[in-house]
Coordinates of C-alpha atoms and ligand atoms in Angstrom, one line a residue:
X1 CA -20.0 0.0 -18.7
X2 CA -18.5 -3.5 -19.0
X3 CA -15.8 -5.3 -20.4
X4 CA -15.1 -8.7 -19.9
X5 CA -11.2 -9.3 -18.9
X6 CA -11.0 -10.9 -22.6
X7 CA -12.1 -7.4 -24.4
X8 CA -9.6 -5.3 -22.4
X9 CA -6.4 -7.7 -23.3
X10 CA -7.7 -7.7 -26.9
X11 CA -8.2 -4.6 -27.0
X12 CA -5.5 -3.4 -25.4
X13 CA -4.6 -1.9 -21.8
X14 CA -4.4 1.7 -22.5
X15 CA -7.7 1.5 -23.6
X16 CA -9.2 0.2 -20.8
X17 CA -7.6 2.0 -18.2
X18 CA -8.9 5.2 -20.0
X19 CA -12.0 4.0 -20.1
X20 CA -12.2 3.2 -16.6
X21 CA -10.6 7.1 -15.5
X22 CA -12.9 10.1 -15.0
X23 CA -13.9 12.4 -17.7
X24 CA -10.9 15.6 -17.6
X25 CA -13.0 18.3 -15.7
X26 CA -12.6 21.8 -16.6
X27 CA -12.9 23.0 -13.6
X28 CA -9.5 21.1 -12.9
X29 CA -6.8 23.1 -15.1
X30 CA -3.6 21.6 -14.0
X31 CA -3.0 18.3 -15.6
X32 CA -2.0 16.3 -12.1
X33 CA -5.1 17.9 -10.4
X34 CA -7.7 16.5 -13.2
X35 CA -6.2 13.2 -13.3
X36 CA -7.3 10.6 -10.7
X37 CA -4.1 9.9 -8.6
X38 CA -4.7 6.5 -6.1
X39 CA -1.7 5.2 -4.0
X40 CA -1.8 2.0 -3.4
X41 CA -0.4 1.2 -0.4
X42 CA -1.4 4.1 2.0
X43 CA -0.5 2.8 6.4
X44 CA -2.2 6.4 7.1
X45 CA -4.7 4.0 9.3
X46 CA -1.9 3.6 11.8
X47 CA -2.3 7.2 12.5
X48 CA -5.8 7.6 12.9
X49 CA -6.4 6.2 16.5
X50 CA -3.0 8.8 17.8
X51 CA -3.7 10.6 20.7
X52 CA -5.0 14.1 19.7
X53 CA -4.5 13.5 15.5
X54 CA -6.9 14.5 13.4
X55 CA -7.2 13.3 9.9
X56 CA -9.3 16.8 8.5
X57 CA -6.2 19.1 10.3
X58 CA -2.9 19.4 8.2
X59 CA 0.4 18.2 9.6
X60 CA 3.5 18.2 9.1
X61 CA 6.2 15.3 8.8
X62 CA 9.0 17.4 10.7
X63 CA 6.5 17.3 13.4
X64 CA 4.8 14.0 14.1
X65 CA 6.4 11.9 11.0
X66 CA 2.9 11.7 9.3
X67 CA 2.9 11.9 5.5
X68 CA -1.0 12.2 4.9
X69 CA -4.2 13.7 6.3
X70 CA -7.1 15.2 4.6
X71 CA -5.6 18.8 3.7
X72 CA -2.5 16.9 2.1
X73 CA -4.2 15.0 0.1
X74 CA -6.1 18.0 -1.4
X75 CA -3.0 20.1 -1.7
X76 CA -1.3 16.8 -3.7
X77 CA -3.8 15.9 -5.9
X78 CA -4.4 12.1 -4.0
X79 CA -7.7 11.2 -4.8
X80 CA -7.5 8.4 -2.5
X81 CA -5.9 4.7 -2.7
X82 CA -5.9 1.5 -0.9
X83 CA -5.9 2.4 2.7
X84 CA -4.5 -0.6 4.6
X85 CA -5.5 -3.1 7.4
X86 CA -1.6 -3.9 8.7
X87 CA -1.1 -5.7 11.4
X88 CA 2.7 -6.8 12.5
X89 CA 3.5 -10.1 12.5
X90 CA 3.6 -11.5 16.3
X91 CA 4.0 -15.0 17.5
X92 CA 2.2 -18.0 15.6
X93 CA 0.4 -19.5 18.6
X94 CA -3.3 -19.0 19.4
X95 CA -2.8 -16.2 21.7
X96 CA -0.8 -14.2 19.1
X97 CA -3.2 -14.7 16.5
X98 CA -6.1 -14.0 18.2
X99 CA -4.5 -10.5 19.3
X100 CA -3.5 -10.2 15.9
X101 CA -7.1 -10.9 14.6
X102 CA -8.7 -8.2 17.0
X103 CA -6.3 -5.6 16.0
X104 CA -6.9 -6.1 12.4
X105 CA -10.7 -6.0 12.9
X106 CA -10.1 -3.2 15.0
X107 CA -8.2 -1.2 12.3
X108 CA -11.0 -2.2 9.8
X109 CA -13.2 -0.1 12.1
X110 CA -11.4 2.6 12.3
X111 CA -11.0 3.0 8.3
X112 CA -15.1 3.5 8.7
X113 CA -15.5 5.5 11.2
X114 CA -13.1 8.0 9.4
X115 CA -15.4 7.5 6.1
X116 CA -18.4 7.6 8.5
X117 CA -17.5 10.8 10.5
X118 CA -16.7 12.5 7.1
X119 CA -19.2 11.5 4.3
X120 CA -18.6 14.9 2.5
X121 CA -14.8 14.0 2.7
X122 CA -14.3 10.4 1.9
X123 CA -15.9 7.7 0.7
X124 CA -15.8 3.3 1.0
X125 CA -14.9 2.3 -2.8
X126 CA -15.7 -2.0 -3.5
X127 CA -15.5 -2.1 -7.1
X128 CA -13.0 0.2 -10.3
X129 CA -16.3 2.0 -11.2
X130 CA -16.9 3.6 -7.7
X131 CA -13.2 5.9 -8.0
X132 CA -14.1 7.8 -11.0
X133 CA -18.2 8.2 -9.4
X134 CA -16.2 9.3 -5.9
X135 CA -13.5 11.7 -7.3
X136 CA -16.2 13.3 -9.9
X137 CA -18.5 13.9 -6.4
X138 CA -15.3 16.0 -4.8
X139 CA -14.6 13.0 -2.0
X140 CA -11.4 11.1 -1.4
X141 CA -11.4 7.4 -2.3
X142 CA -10.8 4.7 0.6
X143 CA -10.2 1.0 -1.0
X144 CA -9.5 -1.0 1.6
X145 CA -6.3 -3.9 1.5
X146 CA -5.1 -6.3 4.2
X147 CA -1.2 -6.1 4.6
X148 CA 0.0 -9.6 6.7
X149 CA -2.5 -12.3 6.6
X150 CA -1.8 -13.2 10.2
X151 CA -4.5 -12.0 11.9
X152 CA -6.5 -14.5 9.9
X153 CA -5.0 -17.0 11.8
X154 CA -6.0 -20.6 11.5
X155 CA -9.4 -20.0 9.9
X156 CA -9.2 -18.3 7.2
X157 CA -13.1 -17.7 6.8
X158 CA -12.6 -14.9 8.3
X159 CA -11.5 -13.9 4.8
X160 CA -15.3 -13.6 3.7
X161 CA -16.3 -11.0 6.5
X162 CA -12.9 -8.8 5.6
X163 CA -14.5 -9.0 2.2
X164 CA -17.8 -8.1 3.5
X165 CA -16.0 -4.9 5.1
X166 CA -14.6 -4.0 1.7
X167 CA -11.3 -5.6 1.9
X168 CA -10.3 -5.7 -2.1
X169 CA -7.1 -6.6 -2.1
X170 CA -4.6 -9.4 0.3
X171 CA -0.7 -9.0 0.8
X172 CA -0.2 -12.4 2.4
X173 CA 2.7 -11.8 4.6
X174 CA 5.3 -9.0 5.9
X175 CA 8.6 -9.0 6.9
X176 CA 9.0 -12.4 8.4
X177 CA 7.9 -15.8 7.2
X178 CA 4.3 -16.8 8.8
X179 CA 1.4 -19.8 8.3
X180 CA 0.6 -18.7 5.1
X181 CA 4.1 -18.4 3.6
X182 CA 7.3 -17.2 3.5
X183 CA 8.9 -13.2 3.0
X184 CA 11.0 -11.6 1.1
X185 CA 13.0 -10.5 4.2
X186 CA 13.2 -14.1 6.1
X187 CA 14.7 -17.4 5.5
X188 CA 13.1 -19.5 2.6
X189 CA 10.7 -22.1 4.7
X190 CA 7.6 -23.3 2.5
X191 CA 9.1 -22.7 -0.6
X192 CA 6.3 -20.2 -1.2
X193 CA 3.2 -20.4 -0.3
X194 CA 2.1 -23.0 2.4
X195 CA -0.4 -25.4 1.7
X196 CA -2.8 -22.8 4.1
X197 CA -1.2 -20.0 1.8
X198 CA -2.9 -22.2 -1.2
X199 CA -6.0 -22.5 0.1
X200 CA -5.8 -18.7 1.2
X201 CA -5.3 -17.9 -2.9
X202 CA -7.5 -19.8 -3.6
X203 CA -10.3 -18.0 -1.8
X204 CA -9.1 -14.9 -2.2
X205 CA -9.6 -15.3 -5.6
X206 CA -12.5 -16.6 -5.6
X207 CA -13.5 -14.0 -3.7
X208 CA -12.7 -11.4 -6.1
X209 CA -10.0 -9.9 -4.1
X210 CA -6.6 -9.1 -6.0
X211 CA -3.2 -10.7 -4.8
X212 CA -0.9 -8.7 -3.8
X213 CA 2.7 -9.8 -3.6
X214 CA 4.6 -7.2 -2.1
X215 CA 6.4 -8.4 0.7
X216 CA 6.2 -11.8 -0.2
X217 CA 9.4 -13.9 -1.2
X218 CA 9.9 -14.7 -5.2
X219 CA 8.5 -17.7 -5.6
X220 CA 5.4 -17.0 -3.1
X221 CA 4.8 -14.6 -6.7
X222 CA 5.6 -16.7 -9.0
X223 CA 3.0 -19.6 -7.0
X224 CA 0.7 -16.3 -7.0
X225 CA 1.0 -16.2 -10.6
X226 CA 0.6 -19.1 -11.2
X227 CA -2.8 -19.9 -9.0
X228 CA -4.8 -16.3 -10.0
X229 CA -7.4 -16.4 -13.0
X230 CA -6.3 -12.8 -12.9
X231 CA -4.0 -10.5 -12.7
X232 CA -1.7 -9.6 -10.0
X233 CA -0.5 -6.8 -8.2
X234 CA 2.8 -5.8 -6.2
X235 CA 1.1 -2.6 -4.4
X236 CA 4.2 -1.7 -2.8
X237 CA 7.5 -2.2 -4.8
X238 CA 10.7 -1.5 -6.6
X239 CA 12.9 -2.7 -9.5
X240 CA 15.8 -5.1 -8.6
X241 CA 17.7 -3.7 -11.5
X242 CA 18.1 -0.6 -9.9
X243 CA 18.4 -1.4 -6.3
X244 CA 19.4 -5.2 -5.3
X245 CA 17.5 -5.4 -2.6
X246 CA 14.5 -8.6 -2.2
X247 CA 12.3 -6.3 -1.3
X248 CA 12.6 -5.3 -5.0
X249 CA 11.6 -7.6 -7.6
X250 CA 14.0 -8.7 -10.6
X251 CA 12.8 -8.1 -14.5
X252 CA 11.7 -11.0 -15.4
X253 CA 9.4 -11.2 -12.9
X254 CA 7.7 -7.8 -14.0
X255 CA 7.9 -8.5 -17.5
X256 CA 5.4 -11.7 -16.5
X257 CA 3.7 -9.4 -14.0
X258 CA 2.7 -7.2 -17.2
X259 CA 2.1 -10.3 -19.8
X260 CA -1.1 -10.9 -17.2
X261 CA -2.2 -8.2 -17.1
X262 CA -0.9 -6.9 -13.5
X263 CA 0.9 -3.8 -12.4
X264 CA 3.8 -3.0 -10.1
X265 CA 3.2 0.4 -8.0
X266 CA 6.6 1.8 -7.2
X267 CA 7.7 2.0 -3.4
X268 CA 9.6 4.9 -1.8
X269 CA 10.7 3.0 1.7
X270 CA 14.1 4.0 1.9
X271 CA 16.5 1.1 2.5
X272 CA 14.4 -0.6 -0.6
X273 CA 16.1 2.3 -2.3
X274 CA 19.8 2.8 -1.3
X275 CA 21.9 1.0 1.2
X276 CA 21.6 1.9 5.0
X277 CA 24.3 0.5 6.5
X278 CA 23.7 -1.2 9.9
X279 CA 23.5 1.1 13.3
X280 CA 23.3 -1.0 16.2
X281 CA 22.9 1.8 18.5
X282 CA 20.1 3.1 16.4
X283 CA 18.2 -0.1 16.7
X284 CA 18.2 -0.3 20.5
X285 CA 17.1 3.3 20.3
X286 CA 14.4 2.7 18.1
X287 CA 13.7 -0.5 19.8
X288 CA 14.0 1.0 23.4
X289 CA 11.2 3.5 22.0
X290 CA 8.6 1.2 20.7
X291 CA 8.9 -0.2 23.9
X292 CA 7.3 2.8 25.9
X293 CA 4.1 2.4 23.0
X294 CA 3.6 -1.2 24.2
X295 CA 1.2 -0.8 26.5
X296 CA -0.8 2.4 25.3
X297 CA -4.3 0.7 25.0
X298 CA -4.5 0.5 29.1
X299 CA -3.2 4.2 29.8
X300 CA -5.9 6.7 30.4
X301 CA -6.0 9.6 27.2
X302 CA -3.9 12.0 28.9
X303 CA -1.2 9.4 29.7
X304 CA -1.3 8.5 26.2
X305 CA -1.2 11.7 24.8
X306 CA 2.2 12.1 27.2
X307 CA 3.6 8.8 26.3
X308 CA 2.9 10.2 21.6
X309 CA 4.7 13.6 22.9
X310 CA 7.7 11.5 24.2
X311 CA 8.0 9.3 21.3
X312 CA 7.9 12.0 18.4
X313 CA 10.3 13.7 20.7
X314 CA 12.1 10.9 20.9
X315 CA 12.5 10.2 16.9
X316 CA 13.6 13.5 16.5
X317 CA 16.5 12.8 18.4
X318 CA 17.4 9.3 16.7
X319 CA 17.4 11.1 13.7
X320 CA 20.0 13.5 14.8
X321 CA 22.0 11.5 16.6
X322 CA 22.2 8.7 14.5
X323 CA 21.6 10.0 11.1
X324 CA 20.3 7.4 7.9
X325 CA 21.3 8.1 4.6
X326 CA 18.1 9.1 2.6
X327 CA 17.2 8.5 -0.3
X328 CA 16.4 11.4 -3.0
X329 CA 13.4 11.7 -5.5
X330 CA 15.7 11.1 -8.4
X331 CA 16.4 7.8 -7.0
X332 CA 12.5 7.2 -6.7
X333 CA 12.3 8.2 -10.0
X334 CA 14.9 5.7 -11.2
X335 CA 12.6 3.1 -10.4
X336 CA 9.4 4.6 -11.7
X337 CA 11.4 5.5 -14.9
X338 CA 12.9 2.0 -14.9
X339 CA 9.8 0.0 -15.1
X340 CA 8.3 2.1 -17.1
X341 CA 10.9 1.6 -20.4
X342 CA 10.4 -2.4 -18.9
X343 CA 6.5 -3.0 -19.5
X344 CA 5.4 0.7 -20.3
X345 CA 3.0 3.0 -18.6
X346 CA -0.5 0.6 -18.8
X347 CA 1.5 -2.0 -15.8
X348 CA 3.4 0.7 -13.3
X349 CA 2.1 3.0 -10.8
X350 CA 2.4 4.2 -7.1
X351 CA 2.6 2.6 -4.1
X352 CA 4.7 5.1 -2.1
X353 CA 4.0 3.5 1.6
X354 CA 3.3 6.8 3.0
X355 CA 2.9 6.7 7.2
X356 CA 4.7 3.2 6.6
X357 CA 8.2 4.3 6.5
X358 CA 7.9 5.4 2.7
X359 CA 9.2 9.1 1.2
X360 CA 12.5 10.1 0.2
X361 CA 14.5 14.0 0.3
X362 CA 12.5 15.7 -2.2
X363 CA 9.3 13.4 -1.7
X364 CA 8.3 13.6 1.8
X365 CA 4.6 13.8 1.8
X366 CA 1.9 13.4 -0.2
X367 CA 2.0 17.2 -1.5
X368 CA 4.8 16.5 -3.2
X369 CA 3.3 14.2 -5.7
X370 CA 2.5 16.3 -8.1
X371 CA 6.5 16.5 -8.9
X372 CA 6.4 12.7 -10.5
X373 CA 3.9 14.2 -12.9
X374 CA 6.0 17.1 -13.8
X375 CA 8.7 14.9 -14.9
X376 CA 6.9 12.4 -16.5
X377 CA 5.4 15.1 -18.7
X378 CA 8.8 16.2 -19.3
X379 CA 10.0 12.2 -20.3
X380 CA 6.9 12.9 -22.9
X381 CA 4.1 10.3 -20.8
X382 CA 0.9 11.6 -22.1
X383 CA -2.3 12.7 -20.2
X384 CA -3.6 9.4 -21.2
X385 CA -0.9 7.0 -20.1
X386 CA -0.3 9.3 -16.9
X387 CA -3.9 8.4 -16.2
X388 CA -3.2 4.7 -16.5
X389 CA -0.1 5.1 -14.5
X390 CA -1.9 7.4 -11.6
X391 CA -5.1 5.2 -11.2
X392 CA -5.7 3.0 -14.7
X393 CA -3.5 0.0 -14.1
X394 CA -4.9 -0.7 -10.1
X395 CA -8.5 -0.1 -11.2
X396 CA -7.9 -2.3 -13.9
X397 CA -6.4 -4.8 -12.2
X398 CA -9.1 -4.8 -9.8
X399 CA -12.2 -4.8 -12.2
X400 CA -10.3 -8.2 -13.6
X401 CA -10.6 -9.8 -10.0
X402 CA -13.4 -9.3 -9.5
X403 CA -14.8 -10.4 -12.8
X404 CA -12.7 -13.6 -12.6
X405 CA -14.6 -14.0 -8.8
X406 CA -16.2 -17.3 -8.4
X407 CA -19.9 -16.5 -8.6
X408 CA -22.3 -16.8 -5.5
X409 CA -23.8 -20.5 -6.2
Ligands
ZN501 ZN1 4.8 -2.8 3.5

C-alpha cells in the first residue's frame, strides 16, 4: 500500500491513519488491547545498561522509579513507540561533544542489543508499514529517535549513520540552548535555529527523518515549520492553554502544527503540568545524588550495583522529605482533552516521557494506559479515531517524511 502525502491530505487524515493501523483481531476483545498503542517518546533506554535490570522482568516504580519493561508493556497494551537516543547536554567544546557523541552511539547499541537478545519480544521498526507487520507478529515495536542533537557535534554527517541505525525521528535540542539552536527552557540566543541548526533540518529532512520540536524554543518550531516538506511532530508535549509553562506550546501554534499535517503527542512530566514551586534543598539533594552516578562506568559490577542501591534509596528519601506536588491523571487528561476539541483526534497522541521524569497520580506506568482509553470512549472518541490517536497520527506523520526524503541520486 501507498499513498502519496497529496492522496492522504485530499483524502483526508482519518483515512489514512486507519489505513495505516492493523486489522482489529479477534483474538484481542478489549478495545485498548486490539488497537495499536505507540508512545512516542519512551527514555526506557536509560534503564537498560542499570546494574542488575532486566527489561523481560516486571518492576515496579515504588521500587526503582522505572515506568516500563517488557511485562508492562504487555499488561498496558504498549505496542511499542519511539525508544530514544538522549544524551544531556554537556559543555560545547570538543571534549564535551566527543563524550557526548560516544554516549549516544553507545545508547544506539544498546537499543539493539535489547531487540537482538529478544527477537521473539521486540522488533527494529524503519518505516509506518513495519508497526502494524510487528504488532500482528505478537512483538513490541522499537522506532528509534534522537533527543539532543549534541552528540552530533560539529559534523553533523554523523546524521547519515544514526539514520543508518534506524534513527527516524530528531529533537534538536534539550533543556539548554546548544550549536544547533536554542530551548524552550534557556535564554533566546539564535533566534531559532542556528545556521548549523539549518543545515541540520535540512538533512534531516532530506533524510526522511521527522522533526521533532519538543524541547525546542517557539520559533526553533515555527523555523521547523517553515523548512520541512513535511509534517512535523512535537513527540513530547502539552497545551499552553492549559498549563503556561514553555515547555507547552500555545494554540496557534498547534492549530498550524495540524494544517501540515503534524501531531502533538501529549506529555505527562509533571512541572509541564502544574506548578512546582522551587525547593532549594531538594536540588542540592538531587544534585548531591547524581553526583555519586558520575563515575559509574570505571566501578567494577558489584560497586555499581552498590552505588544503583544507594541512589534508589536515596530518591526514596528526597521524596519524603521534600515532597513535590504531583500532578493527577485528570490534569493529563486536560491536555489530551484540550487538544483534541483544538485540531481533533487525526493530530494528537501520546508522548508520556515514561523513565524520563513523565507520569502523574493515577498514571504512573505504562499499565495504566489503558485508563486514557476508557475515558475517551466515554467523551464518545471512536475505535477508529482512538486508533489514529494511539498510533495513526505518528505513523502518519512518519510515512510523509519519509516520502518527502530527498531520493538517493
Ligand atoms: Zn524530553
Amino acid at each position: 500500500m501507498t499513498l502519496s502525502r497529496r492522496t492522504i491530505l485530499a483524502n483526508g487524515l482519518a483515512g489514512s491513519a486507519a489505513l495505516l493501523a492493523a486489522p482489529p483481531v479477534s483474538a484481542k476483545p478489549n478495545l485498548h488491547q486490539r488497537l495499536i498503542c505507540l508512545d512516542t517518546h519512551l527514555d526506557t533506554p536509560a534503564s537498560l545498561t542499570r546494574p542488575g535490570w532486566d527489561m523481560m522482568q516486571g518492576h515496579n516504580r515504588a521500587e526503582d522509579f522505572t515506568q516500563v519493561d517488557y511485562p508492562r508493556m504487555v499488561e498496558g497494551g504498549l505496542d511499542g513507540g519511539f525508544f530514544a537516543i538522549y544524551t544531556p547536554q554537556g559543555p560545547l567544546t570538543p571534549e564535551g561533544m566527543a563524550a557526548a557523541r560516544d554516549a549516544a552511539l553507545l545508547r544506539a547499541m544498546e537499543i539493539r542489543e535489547l531487540v537482538a537478545a529478544h527477537p521473539r519480544q521486540f522488533e527494529l521498526a524503519f518505516v509506518a508499514e513495519d508497526a502494524a507487520r510487528i504488532a500482528a507478529a505478537g512483538k513490541r515495536i522499537v522506532y528509534q529517535s534522537i533527543e539532543n542533537a549534541y552528540p552530533l557535534g560539529e559534523d553533523i554527517s554523523l546524521l547519515n549513520f544514526f539514520h543508518k541505525l534506524g534513527v527516524r525521528m530528531l529533537g534538536f535540542i534539550h533543556f539548554k540552548n546548544n550549536q544547533f539552536g536554542d530551548s524552550a527552557t534557556d535564554k533566546p540566543e539564535w533566534n531559532g535555529l542556528s545556521p548549523r541548526g539549518r543545515e541540520l533540518a535540512a538533512l534531516a529532512s532530506d533524510l526522511g527523518m521527522v522533526l521533532d520540536a519538543s524541547h525546542a524554543s517557539d520559533l526553533v518550531f515555527d523555523q521547523m515549520m517553515e523548512m520541512s516538506r513535511a509534517p512535523i511532530m512535537l513527540s513530547h508535549s502539552g497545551c499552553r492553554a492549559v498549563f503556561d509553562h514553555p515547555r507547552n506550546i500555545d494554540d496557534d501554534r498547534i492549530k498550524k502544527l495540524a494544517a501540515k499535517g503534524g501531531t502533538i503527542q501529549i506529555n505527562s512530566y509533571n512541572s509541564y503540568l502544574i506548578n512546582v514551586p522551587p525547593n532549594p534543598e531538594r536540588d542540592k539533594a538531587r544534585a548531591a545524588l547524581g553526583q555519586k552516578m558520575r563515575n559509574l562506568s570505571t566501578l567494577t559490577p558489584a560497586q555499581r550495583t552498590a552505588v544503583m542501591r544507594a541512589v534508589a534509596q536515596g530518591r526514596k528519601e528526597i521524596e519524603t522529605s521534600y515532597p513535590e506536588p504531583r500532578a493527577t491523571f485528570d490534569m493529563y487528561m486536560q491536555h489530551v482533552t484540550h487538544a483534541l476539541d483544538l485540531v481533533g483526534p487525526d493530530h494528537v497522541g501520546v508522548g508520556c516521557d515514561w523513565d524520563g521524569g513523565g507520569g502523574v497520580t493515577g498514571m504512573e506506568d505504562v499499565t495504566a494506559i489503558p485508563k486514557i482509553t476508557e475515558r475517551l470512549v466515554k467523551l464518545g472518541y471512536s475505535e477508529t479515531q482512538l486508533s489514529a490517536f494511539w498510533g495513526g497520527n505518528a505513523l502518519r506523520v512518519l510515512k510523509a517524511a519519509h516520502e518527502a526524503r530527498k531520493p538517493a541520486a
